[in-house]
Coordinates of C-alpha atoms and ligand atoms in Angstrom, one line a residue:
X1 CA 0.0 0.0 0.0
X2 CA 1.4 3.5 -1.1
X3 CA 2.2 5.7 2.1
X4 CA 0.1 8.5 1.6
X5 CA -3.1 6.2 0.8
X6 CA -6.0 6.6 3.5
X7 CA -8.2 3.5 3.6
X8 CA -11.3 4.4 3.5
X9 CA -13.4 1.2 5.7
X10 CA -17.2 1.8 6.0
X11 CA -18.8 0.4 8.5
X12 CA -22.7 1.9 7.4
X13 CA -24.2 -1.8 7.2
X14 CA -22.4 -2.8 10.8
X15 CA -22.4 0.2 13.0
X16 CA -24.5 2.2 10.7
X17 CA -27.0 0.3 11.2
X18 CA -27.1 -0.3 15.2
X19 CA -28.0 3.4 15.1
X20 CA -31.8 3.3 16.7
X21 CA -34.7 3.0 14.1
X22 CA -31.7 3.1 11.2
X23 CA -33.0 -1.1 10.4
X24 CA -33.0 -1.9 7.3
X25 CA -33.8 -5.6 5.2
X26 CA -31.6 -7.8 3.0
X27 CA -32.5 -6.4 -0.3
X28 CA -31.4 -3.0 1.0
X29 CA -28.5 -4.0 2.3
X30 CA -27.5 -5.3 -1.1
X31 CA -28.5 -1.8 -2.3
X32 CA -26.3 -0.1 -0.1
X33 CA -23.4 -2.4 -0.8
X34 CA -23.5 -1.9 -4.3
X35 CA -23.8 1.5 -4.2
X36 CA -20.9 1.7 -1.7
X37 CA -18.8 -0.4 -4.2
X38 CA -19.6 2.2 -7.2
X39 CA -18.1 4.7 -4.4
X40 CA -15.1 2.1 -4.4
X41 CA -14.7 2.2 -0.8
X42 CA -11.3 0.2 0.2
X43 CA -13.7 -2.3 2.6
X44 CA -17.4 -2.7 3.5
X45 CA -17.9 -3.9 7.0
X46 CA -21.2 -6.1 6.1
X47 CA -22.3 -6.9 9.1
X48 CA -22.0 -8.7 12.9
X49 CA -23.0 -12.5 11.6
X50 CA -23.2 -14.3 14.8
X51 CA -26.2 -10.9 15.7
X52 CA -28.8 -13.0 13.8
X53 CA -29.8 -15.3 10.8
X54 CA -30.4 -11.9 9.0
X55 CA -27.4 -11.0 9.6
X56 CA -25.4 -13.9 8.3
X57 CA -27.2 -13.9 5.2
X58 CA -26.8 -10.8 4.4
X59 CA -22.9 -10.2 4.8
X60 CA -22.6 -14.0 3.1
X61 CA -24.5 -12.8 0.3
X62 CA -22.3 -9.4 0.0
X63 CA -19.1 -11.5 0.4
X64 CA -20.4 -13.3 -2.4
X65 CA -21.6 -10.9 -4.8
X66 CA -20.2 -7.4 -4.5
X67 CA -16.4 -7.3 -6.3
X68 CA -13.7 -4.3 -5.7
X69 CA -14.0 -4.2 -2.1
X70 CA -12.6 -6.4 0.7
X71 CA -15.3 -8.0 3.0
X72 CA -15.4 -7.3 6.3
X73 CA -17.6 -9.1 9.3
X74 CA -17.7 -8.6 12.9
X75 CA -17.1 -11.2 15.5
X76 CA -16.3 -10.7 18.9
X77 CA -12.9 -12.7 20.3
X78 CA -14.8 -15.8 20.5
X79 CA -14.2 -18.9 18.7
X80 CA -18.2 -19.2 17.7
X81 CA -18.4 -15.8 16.5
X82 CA -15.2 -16.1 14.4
X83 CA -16.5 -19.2 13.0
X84 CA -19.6 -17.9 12.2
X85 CA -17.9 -15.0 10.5
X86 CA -15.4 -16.5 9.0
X87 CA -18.5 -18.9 7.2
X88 CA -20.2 -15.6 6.3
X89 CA -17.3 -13.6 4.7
X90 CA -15.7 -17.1 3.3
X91 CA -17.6 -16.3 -0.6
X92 CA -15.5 -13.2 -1.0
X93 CA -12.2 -15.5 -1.2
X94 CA -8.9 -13.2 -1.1
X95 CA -11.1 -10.4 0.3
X96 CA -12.5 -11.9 2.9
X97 CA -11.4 -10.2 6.3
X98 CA -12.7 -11.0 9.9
X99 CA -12.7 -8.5 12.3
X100 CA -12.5 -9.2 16.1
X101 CA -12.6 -7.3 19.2
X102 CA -12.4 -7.0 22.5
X103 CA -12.6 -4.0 25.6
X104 CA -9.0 -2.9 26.8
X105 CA -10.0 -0.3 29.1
X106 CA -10.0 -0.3 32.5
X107 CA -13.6 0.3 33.4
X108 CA -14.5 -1.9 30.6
X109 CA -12.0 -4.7 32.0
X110 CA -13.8 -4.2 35.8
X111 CA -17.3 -3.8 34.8
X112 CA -18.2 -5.5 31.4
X113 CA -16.0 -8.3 31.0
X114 CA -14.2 -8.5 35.2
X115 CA -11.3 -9.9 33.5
X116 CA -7.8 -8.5 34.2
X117 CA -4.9 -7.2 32.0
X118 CA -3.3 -10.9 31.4
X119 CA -6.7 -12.5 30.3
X120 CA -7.5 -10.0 28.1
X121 CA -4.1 -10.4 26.3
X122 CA -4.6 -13.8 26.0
X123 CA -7.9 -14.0 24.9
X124 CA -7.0 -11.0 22.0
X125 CA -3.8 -12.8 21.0
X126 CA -5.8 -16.6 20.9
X127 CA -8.8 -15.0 19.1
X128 CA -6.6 -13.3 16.4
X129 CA -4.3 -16.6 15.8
X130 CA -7.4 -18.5 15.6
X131 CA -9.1 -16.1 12.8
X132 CA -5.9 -16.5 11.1
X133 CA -6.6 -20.1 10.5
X134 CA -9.7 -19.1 8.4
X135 CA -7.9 -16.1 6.6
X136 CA -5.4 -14.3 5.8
X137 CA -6.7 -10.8 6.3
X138 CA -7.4 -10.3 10.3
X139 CA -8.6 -6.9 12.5
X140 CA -8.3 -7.1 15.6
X141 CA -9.9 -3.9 17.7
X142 CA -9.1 -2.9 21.4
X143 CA -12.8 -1.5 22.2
X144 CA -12.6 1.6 23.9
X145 CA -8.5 1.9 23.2
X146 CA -9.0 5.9 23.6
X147 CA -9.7 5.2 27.2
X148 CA -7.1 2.3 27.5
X149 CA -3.8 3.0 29.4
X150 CA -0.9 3.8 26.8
X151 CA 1.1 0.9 27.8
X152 CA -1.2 -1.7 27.7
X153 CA -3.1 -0.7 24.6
X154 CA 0.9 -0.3 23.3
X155 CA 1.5 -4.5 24.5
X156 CA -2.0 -5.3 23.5
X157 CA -1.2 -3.6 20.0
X158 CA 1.9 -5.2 19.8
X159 CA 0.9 -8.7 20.8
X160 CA -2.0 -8.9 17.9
X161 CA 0.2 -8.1 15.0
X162 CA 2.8 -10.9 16.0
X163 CA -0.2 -12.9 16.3
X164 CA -1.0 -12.3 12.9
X165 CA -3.1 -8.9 12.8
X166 CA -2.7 -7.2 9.6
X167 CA -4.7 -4.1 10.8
X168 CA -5.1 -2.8 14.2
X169 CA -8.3 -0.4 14.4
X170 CA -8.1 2.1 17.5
X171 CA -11.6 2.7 18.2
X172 CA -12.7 6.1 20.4
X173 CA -16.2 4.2 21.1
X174 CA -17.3 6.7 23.3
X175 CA -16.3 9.6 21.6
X176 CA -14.7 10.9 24.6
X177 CA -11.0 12.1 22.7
X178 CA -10.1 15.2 21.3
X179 CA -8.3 15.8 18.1
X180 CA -4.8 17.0 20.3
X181 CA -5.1 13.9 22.4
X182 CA -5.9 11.4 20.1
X183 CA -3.5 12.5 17.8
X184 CA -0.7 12.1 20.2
X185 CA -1.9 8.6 21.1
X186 CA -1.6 7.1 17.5
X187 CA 1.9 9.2 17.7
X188 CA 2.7 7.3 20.9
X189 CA 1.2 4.2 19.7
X190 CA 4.0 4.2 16.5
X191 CA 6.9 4.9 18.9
X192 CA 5.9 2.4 21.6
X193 CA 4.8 -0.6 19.3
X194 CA 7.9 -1.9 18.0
X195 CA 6.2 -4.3 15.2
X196 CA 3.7 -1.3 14.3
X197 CA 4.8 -1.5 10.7
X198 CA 3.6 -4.8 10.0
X199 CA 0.3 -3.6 10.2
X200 CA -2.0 -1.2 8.6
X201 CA -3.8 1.1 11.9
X202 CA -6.9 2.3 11.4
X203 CA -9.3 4.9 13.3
X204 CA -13.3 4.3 14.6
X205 CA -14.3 7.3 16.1
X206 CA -17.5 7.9 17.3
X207 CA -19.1 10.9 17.3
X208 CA -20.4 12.2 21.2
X209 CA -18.8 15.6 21.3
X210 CA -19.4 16.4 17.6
X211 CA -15.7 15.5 17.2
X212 CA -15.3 12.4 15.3
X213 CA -14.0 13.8 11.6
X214 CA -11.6 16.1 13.5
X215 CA -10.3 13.3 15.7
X216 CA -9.8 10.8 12.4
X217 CA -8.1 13.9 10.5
X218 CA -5.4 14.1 14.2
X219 CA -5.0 10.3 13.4
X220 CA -4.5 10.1 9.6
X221 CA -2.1 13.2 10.6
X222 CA 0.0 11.0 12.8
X223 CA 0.4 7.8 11.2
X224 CA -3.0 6.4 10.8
X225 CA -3.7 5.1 7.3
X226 CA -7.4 3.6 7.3
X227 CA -10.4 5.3 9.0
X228 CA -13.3 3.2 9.7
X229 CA -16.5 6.1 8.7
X230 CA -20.5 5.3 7.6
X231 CA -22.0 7.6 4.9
X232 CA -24.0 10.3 6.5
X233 CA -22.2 9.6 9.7
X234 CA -24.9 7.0 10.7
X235 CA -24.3 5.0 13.8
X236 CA -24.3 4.4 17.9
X237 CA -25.7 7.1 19.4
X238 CA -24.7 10.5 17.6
X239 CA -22.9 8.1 15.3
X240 CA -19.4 7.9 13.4
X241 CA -17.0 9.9 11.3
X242 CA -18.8 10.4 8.2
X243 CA -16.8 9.0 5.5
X244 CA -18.2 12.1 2.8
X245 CA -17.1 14.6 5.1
X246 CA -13.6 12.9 6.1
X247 CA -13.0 12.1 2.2
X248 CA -14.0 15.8 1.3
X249 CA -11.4 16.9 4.2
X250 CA -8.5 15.3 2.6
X251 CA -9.3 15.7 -1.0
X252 CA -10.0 19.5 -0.5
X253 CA -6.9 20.2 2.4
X254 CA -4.9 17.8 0.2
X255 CA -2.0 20.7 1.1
X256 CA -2.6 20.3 4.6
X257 CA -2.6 16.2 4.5
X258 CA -0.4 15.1 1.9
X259 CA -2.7 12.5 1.5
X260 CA -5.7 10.8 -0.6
X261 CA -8.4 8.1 -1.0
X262 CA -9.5 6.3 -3.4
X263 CA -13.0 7.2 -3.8
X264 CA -15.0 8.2 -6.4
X265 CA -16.7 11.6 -5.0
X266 CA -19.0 11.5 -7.4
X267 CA -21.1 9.1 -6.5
X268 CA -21.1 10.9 -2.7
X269 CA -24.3 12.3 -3.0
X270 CA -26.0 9.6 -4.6
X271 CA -24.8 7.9 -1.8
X272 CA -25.7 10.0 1.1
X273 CA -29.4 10.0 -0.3
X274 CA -29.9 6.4 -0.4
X275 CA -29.1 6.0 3.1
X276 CA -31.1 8.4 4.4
X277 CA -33.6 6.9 2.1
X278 CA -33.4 3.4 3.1
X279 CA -32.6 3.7 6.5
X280 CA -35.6 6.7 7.0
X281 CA -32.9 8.5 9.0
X282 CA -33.1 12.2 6.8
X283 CA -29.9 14.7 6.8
X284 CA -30.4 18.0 8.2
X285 CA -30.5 20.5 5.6
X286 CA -27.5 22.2 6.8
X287 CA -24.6 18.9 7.2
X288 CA -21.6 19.8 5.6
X289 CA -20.9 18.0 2.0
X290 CA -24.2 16.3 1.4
X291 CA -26.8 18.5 3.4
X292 CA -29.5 20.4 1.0
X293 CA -27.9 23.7 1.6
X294 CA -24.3 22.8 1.4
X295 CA -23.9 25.0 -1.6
X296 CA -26.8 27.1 -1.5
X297 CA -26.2 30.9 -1.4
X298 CA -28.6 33.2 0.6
X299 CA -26.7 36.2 1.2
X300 CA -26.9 39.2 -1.5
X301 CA -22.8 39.4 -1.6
X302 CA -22.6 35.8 -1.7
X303 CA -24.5 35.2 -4.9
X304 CA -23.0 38.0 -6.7
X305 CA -19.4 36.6 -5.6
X306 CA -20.1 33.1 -7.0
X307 CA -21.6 35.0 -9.9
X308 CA -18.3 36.4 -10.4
X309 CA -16.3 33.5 -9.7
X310 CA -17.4 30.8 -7.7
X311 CA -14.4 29.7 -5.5
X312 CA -15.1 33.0 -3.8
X313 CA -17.7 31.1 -1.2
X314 CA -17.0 27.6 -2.9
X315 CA -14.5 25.7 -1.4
X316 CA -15.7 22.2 -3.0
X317 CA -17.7 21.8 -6.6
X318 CA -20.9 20.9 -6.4
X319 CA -20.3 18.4 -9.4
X320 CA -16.7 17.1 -7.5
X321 CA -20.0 15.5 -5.1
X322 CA -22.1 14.4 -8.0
X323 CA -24.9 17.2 -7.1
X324 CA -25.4 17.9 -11.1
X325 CA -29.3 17.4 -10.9
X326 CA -31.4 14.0 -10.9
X327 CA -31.9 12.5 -13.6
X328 CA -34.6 12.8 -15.8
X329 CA -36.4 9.1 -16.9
X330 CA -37.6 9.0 -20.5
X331 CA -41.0 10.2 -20.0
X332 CA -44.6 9.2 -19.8
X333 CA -44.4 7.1 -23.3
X334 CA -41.9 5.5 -22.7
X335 CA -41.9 2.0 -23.3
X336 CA -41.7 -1.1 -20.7
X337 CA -38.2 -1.5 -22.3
X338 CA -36.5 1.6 -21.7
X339 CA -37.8 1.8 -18.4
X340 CA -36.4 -2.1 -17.6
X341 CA -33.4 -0.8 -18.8
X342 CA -33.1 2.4 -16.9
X343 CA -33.9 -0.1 -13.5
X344 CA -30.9 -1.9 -14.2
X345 CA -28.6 0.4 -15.1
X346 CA -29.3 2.2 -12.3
X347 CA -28.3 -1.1 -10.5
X348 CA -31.6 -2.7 -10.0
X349 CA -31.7 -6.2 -10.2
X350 CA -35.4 -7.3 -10.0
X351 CA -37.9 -10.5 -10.7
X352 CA -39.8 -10.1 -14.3
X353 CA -43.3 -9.8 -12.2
X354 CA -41.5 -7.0 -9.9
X355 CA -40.3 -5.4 -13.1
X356 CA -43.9 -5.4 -14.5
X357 CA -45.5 -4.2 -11.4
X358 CA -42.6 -1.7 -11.7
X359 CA -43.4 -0.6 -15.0
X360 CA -47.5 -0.2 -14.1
X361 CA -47.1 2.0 -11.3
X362 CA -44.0 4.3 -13.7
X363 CA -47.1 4.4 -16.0
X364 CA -49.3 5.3 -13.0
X365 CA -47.3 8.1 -11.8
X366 CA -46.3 9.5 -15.2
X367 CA -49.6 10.4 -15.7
X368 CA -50.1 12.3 -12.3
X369 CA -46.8 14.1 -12.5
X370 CA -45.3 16.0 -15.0
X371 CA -41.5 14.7 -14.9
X372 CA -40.5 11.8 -13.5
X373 CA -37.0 11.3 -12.0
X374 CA -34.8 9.0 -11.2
X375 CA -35.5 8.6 -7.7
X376 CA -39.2 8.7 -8.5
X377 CA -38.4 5.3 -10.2
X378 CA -35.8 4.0 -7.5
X379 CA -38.9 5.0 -5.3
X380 CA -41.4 2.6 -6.9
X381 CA -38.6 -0.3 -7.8
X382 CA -38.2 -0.5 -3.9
X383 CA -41.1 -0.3 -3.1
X384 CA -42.0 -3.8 -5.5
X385 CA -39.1 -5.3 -4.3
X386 CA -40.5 -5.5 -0.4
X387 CA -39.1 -8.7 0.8
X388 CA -42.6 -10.0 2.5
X389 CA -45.2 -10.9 1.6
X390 CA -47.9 -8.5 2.2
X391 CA -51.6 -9.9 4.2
X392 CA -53.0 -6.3 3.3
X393 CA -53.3 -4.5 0.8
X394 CA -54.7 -0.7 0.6
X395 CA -57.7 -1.4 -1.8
X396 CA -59.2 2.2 -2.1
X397 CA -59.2 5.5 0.7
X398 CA -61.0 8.5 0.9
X399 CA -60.2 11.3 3.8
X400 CA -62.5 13.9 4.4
X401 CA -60.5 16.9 6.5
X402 CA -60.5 20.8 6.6
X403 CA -60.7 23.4 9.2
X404 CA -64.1 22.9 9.9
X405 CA -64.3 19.0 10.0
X406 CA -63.7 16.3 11.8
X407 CA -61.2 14.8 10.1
X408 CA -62.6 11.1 9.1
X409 CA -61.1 8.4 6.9
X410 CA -62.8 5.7 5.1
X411 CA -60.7 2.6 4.3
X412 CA -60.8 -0.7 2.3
X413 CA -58.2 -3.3 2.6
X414 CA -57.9 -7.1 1.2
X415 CA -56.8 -9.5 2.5
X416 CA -56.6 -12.5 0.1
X417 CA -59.9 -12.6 -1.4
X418 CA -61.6 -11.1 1.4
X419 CA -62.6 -7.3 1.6
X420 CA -63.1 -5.5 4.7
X421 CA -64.2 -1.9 5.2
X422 CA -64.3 0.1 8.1
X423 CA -64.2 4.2 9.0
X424 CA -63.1 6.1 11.8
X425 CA -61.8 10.0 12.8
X426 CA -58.6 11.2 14.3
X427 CA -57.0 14.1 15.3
X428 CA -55.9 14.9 11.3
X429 CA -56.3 12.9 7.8
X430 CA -52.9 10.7 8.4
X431 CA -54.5 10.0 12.5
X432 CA -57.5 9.0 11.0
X433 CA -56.6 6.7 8.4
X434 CA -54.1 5.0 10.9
X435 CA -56.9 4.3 12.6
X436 CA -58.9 3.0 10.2
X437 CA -56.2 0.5 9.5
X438 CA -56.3 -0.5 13.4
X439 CA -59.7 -0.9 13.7
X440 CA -59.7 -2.9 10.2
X441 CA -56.3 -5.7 11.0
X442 CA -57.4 -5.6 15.1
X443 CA -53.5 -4.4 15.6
X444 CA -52.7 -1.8 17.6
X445 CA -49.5 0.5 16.7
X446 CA -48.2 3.7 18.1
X447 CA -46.6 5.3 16.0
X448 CA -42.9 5.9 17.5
X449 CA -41.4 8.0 14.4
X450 CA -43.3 9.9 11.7
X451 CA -41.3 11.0 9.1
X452 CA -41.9 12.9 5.8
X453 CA -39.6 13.8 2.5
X454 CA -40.2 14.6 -1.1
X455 CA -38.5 12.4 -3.2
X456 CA -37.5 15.0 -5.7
X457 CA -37.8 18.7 -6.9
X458 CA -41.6 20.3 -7.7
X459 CA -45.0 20.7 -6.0
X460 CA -46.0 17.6 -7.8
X461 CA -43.2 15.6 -6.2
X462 CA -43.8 12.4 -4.6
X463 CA -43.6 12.1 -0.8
X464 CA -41.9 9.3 0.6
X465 CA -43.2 8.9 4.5
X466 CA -41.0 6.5 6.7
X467 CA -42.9 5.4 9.6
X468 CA -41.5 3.5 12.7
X469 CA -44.0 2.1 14.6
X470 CA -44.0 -0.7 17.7
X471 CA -46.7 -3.2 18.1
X472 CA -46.1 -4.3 21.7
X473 CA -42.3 -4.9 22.1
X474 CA -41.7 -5.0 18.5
X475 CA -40.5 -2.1 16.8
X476 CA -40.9 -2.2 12.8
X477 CA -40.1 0.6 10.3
X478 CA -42.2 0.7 7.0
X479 CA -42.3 3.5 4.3
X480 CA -43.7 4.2 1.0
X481 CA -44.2 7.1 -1.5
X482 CA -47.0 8.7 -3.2
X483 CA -47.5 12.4 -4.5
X484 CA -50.6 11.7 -1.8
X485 CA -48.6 11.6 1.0
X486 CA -51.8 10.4 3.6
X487 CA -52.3 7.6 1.0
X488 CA -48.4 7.0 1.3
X489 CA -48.7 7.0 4.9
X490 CA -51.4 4.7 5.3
X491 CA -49.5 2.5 2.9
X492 CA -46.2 2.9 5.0
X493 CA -48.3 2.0 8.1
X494 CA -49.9 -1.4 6.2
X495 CA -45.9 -2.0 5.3
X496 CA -45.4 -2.0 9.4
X497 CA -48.5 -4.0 10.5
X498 CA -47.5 -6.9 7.2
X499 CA -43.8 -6.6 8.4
X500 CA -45.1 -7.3 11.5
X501 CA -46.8 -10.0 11.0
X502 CA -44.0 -11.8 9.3
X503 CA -42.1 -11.4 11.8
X504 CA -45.2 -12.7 14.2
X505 CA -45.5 -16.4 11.8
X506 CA -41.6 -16.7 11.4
X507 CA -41.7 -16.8 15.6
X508 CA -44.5 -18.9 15.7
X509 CA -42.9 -21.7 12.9
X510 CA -39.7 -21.5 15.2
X511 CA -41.3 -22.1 18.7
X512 CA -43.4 -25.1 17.1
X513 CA -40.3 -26.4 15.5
X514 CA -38.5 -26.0 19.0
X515 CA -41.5 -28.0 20.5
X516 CA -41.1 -31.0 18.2
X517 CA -37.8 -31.4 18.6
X518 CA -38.2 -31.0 22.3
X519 CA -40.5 -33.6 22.1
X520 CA -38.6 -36.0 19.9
Ligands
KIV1 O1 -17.0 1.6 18.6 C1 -16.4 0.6 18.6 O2 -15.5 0.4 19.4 C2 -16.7 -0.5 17.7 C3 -15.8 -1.6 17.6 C4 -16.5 -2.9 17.4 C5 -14.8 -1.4 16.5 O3 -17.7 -0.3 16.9
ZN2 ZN1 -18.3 1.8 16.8

């Protein structure tokens, strides 16, 4: 690796998404993961595979399918979540990398784990050798190192790289460092590790005090050559380094940093939006590289200075992010071809009766709405591609609301070939055909999150709604777009309540399956 290269490891479908109400399904991790390989990130953390089934699946089916980037999963330093990891990541062959941890600090060492400095050591160095039996490429982090004492994270360090680490990540988990500090540490770090050069050390800083791009810039400036970052800073709590800011940092200060990446900025943007998309998690208007008004001009003396030349209040180009506009699809006659094709170049890869009921609704919308985007499509193609299968289905609704009404909904839904009808008021259109919906499935939600976007430019724009709602202990996230946004919320609501019950009949099969073998 050439010294002044900064890996660039995202870690949106791991970390990214323990972020609360950030959940999101196989197919769209597969969406993210494409996209993050068109961004030619150096590695795509994929996922924690011992979490859960999903889990697994998804970061096998990653390691098997996405090509440029290496494979990361996480396990923590036990032998039956480096198995399971190392089965997961196994498809991407030479990329494959497992990633263990394990807490150094003090209060970590006392209160999570009550183990003391020599077990930890051992149990670090005996996880890493035995990862190294499955592959070649093995991360080892010392959870909460930032808090660690110097000389034990500096034997701990040392110790996993002579056990066959090939990166050493030094993760501020709590986002408790400041950029001076944890400069100096990865500075001490490289003169107190005397093997330090046999491995690549990376950064994971988290982002509590608003610091966690500054404190990965101290790091990269003393020695640090891979920083671990999610696209819109997604993650635990107030979340990670976010990889478009710390990319724009060192491609724009490339004077300050002597440094670069190898990603392709242009697809930033993209990027950024299908995150927020996916995970329902929106970007203020004002965050720095992707946010709405990152390179909008208010001020009077502003616009006539970009008028007259633009890097007077333009430090980045708007195009340098891949903000040139959304596309524009072909346009209400086009044909079922050309919109097929548009899907997949745009990376879809869909079932012909998803591509049909695709192409229907295109139709559908093309007629409402004047131009229809890009996203408008991406919109509807994700919408087909839901991964269960749904028990209702919105079958016709009418809201009656104004300042002088009570606002009342009346709803129809199927379910298989049944049709059931009910009506009911609430406190605005959206309330009342929520509860419509209630009274209809005999499920009671509460609505936890409400959350409303428009999925591109104009007043006729569609309006994508992401919903999280909980149904007992269960918390589910639904969404859907429509330029009707009560219809799409009613519709992101039905997406909850059928998510919900799939989730309700995969529990049931498992306890009865647990019963017969109990009884056998
Ligand atoms: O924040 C953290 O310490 C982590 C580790 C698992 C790398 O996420
Ligand atoms: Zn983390």
């Amino acid at each position: 690796m050439k010294k002044d290269r900064v890996l660039i490891f995202d870690t949106t479908l791991r970390d990214g998404e323990q972020c609360p109400g950030a959940s999101l399904n196989h197919r769209e991790k597969m969406e993210i993961a494409r996209q993050l390989a068109r961004l030619k990130v150096d590695i795509i953390e994929a996922g924690f595979p011992i979490a859960s089934p999903g889990d697994f699946r998804s970061v096998r089916q990653i390691a098997k399918t996405i090509k440029g980037p290496r494979i990361a999963g996480l396990a923590r330093c036990l032998n039956k979540d480096i198995e399971r990891c190392a089965e997961a990541v196994e498809p991407a062959g030479k990329k494959a990398r497992i990633h263990v941890f394990l807490a150094t600090s003090k209060i970590h060492r006392q209160f999570k784990l009550k183990k003391d400095k020599a077990q930890i050591l051992k149990q670090a160095v005996a996880s890493v050798s035995y990862a190294r039996k499955f592959c070649d490429d093995v991360e080892f982090s010392p959870e909460d190192a930032s808090r660690t004492e110097l000389n034990f994270l500096a034997e701990v360090t040392r110790a996993v790289i002579d056990a066959g680490a090939v990166t050493v990540n030094i993760p501020d988990t709590v986002g408790y460092a400041v950029p001076s500090q944890f400069g100096t540490l990865i500075a001490d770090l490289f003169e107190n590790v005397p093997n330090i050069d046999h491995a690549v050390i990376n950064v994971h800083c988290h982002n509590d005090l608003g610091l966690a791009v500054a404190n990965s810039l101290a790091a990269i400036q003393n020695g640090a050559r891979g920083v671990e970052c999610t696209i819109n800073g997604l993650g635990e709590r107030a979340g990670n380094c976010a990889l478009e800011e710390i990319v724009m940092a060192i491609r724009t200060r490339e004077d300050m940093f002597h440094l670069s990446t190898g990603i392709r900025t242009r697809e930033l943007h993209k990027a950024s939006r299908l995150v927020s998309r996916l995970t329902g998690m929106t970007v203020q208007r004002n965050k720095a590289i992707v946010g709405a008004n990152a390179f909008a001009h208010e001020a009077g003396i502003h616009q006539d200075g970009i008028l007259k030349k633009r890097s007077t209040y333009e430090i980045m180009r708007p195009e340098d992010i891949g903000i040139d506009g959304s596309q524009l699809v072909l346009g209400k006659h086009s044909g079922r071809h050309a919109i097929m094709d548009r899907l997949s170049k745009m990376g879809f890869k869909m079932k012909p009766h998803e591509l049909e009921c695709a192409y229907k609704r295109f139709v559908e919308l093309a007629d409402k709405k004047k131009n229809v985007y890009d996203d408008d499509l991406a919109t509807i193609a994700r919408d087909e591609m839901e991964e269960v299968d749904a028990v209702y289905v919105l079958d016709y609704l009418h809201v009656s609301t104004g300042t002088k009404t009570v606002p009342t909904a009346t709803v129809r839904l199927k379910k298989g070939n049944e049709v059931i009808q009910d009506a009911a008021c609430g406190d605005g259109p959206v309330d009342a055909a929520l509860k419509t919906i209630d009274r209809i499935t005999g499920i009671q939600g509460k609505l936890l999150e409400y959350n409303i976007q428009a999925v591109t430019i104009g007043k006729d724009a569609q309006g994508e709604v992401s919903i999280r709602a909980a149904f007992g202990t269960e918390e589910i996230n639904g969404k859907a777009a429509s330029t009707d946004v009560v219809q799409a919320s009613a519709i992101a609501y039905l997406s909850c309540v059928n998510r919900f019950l799939a989730l309700h009949s995969v529990k049931r099969d498992m306890k009865r399956s647990k019963k017969k073998t109990s009884k056998k």
